[in-house]
């Protein structure tokens, strides 16, 4: 795993954030174009629902641009950005908690096609959200931050405000749960695989 | 007991985790396949295309009262202009495109002896109000405000 200094994503994000911070004329559009897809993916991972994720991503981009001056350029940009998005997602989940009480988890199909075979973007988003929604929230956060968004354990620990050992435990639990959930569905997709 | 464990915990927390691409080495094939599927799908997720204008637009907070007051003020101004110009057929684009949802109420009669050009602006009526749109009428002028989010999902 490259260090923050070597990570091209960090370099790109930090560079754009610096320009935004400096108030460069065309900085906002460039920063938004680069960051919005990543922020949306994080929101989808944290909330599990594409529509909620779109809404939160817009709020998050506004929040980030309003508070870009709070980012310390001497520290990596992506972890700061991710922490902000995570906290917003937690706030959103808390606000929606009462409305979600008793709501059924989104369903996954018996067979999961390969991602490149999923033509409809909305369906892809729905499947990713549905898979992650099966995880308890802390496992989902740790898994999304580490295994999907590519943050290292220390960054995940800082974002979630837990110890590194807790991060590793959550990752183990999340991966085990995802194996139980997805493996049969992936096997069903293979020629001669298990059919329910 | 907890004091004995603290140094050990601190030591454990200080241990560097292996890089992410190696952390699945100890996992079985099914786990690696499940994680790989999700990673691949996640990387293919695309956000909705950003608007052409520089974003983010500040979201319109749902303050119907403030919105209604601002819209009513704009509507009154339009109505004044319409009355002054005495061109009842020159309706705004939106009102022309939309058929009236309610029969137009009779305009309030000016007080006796009052000159037409000094008549008070017509009363502002709220024809429709929900989370997505606000529709107002003042005399022959209609104003329809749509929430920026109002759109059909592709």
mmCIF file with all atom_site columns, C-alpha atoms in Angstrom, chain B residues 64-80 121-126 134-139 141-145:
data_model
loop_
_atom_site.group_PDB
_atom_site.id
_atom_site.type_symbol
_atom_site.label_atom_id
_atom_site.label_alt_id
_atom_site.label_comp_id
_atom_site.label_asym_id
_atom_site.label_entity_id
_atom_site.label_seq_id
_atom_site.pdbx_PDB_ins_code
_atom_site.Cartn_x
_atom_site.Cartn_y
_atom_site.Cartn_z
_atom_site.occupancy
_atom_site.B_iso_or_equiv
_atom_site.pdbx_formal_charge
_atom_site.auth_seq_id
_atom_site.auth_comp_id
_atom_site.auth_asym_id
_atom_site.auth_atom_id
_atom_site.pdbx_PDB_model_num
ATOM 1  C CA . UNK B 1 64  ? -41.903 27.191 2.985   1.00 0.00 ? 64  UNK B CA 1
ATOM 2  C CA . UNK B 1 65  ? -42.815 30.347 4.866   1.00 0.00 ? 65  UNK B CA 1
ATOM 3  C CA . UNK B 1 66  ? -39.754 32.299 3.708   1.00 0.00 ? 66  UNK B CA 1
ATOM 4  C CA . UNK B 1 67  ? -40.097 30.908 0.233   1.00 0.00 ? 67  UNK B CA 1
ATOM 5  C CA . UNK B 1 68  ? -43.761 31.825 0.096   1.00 0.00 ? 68  UNK B CA 1
ATOM 6  C CA . UNK B 1 69  ? -43.047 35.368 1.286   1.00 0.00 ? 69  UNK B CA 1
ATOM 7  C CA . UNK B 1 70  ? -40.301 35.838 -1.290  1.00 0.00 ? 70  UNK B CA 1
ATOM 8  C CA . UNK B 1 71  ? -42.456 34.360 -4.023  1.00 0.00 ? 71  UNK B CA 1
ATOM 9  C CA . UNK B 1 72  ? -45.430 36.466 -2.987  1.00 0.00 ? 72  UNK B CA 1
ATOM 10 C CA . UNK B 1 73  ? -43.317 39.626 -3.156  1.00 0.00 ? 73  UNK B CA 1
ATOM 11 C CA . UNK B 1 74  ? -42.125 38.707 -6.630  1.00 0.00 ? 74  UNK B CA 1
ATOM 12 C CA . UNK B 1 75  ? -45.657 37.917 -7.649  1.00 0.00 ? 75  UNK B CA 1
ATOM 13 C CA . UNK B 1 76  ? -46.997 41.214 -6.382  1.00 0.00 ? 76  UNK B CA 1
ATOM 14 C CA . UNK B 1 77  ? -44.352 43.045 -8.328  1.00 0.00 ? 77  UNK B CA 1
ATOM 15 C CA . UNK B 1 78  ? -45.279 41.176 -11.469 1.00 0.00 ? 78  UNK B CA 1
ATOM 16 C CA . UNK B 1 79  ? -48.940 41.816 -10.843 1.00 0.00 ? 79  UNK B CA 1
ATOM 17 C CA . UNK B 1 80  ? -48.299 45.535 -10.419 1.00 0.00 ? 80  UNK B CA 1
ATOM 18 C CA . UNK B 1 121 ? -52.471 44.703 -6.223  1.00 0.00 ? 121 UNK B CA 1
ATOM 19 C CA . UNK B 1 122 ? -54.567 41.559 -6.290  1.00 0.00 ? 122 UNK B CA 1
ATOM 20 C CA . UNK B 1 123 ? -54.516 39.146 -3.395  1.00 0.00 ? 123 UNK B CA 1
ATOM 21 C CA . UNK B 1 124 ? -51.863 36.422 -3.527  1.00 0.00 ? 124 UNK B CA 1
ATOM 22 C CA . UNK B 1 125 ? -53.266 32.908 -3.414  1.00 0.00 ? 125 UNK B CA 1
ATOM 23 C CA . UNK B 1 126 ? -51.368 29.674 -2.823  1.00 0.00 ? 126 UNK B CA 1
ATOM 24 C CA . UNK B 1 134 ? -44.949 26.016 -4.864  1.00 0.00 ? 134 UNK B CA 1
ATOM 25 C CA . UNK B 1 135 ? -47.619 27.599 -7.071  1.00 0.00 ? 135 UNK B CA 1
ATOM 26 C CA . UNK B 1 136 ? -48.943 31.101 -6.427  1.00 0.00 ? 136 UNK B CA 1
ATOM 27 C CA . UNK B 1 137 ? -51.467 33.310 -8.179  1.00 0.00 ? 137 UNK B CA 1
ATOM 28 C CA . UNK B 1 138 ? -52.088 37.041 -8.000  1.00 0.00 ? 138 UNK B CA 1
ATOM 29 C CA . UNK B 1 139 ? -54.776 38.148 -10.386 1.00 0.00 ? 139 UNK B CA 1
ATOM 30 C CA . UNK B 1 141 ? -50.155 36.311 -12.856 1.00 0.00 ? 141 UNK B CA 1
ATOM 31 C CA . UNK B 1 142 ? -49.109 32.801 -11.840 1.00 0.00 ? 142 UNK B CA 1
ATOM 32 C CA . UNK B 1 143 ? -45.746 31.832 -10.383 1.00 0.00 ? 143 UNK B CA 1
ATOM 33 C CA . UNK B 1 144 ? -44.515 28.267 -10.161 1.00 0.00 ? 144 UNK B CA 1
ATOM 34 C CA . UNK B 1 145 ? -41.373 27.459 -8.194  1.00 0.00 ? 145 UNK B CA 1
#
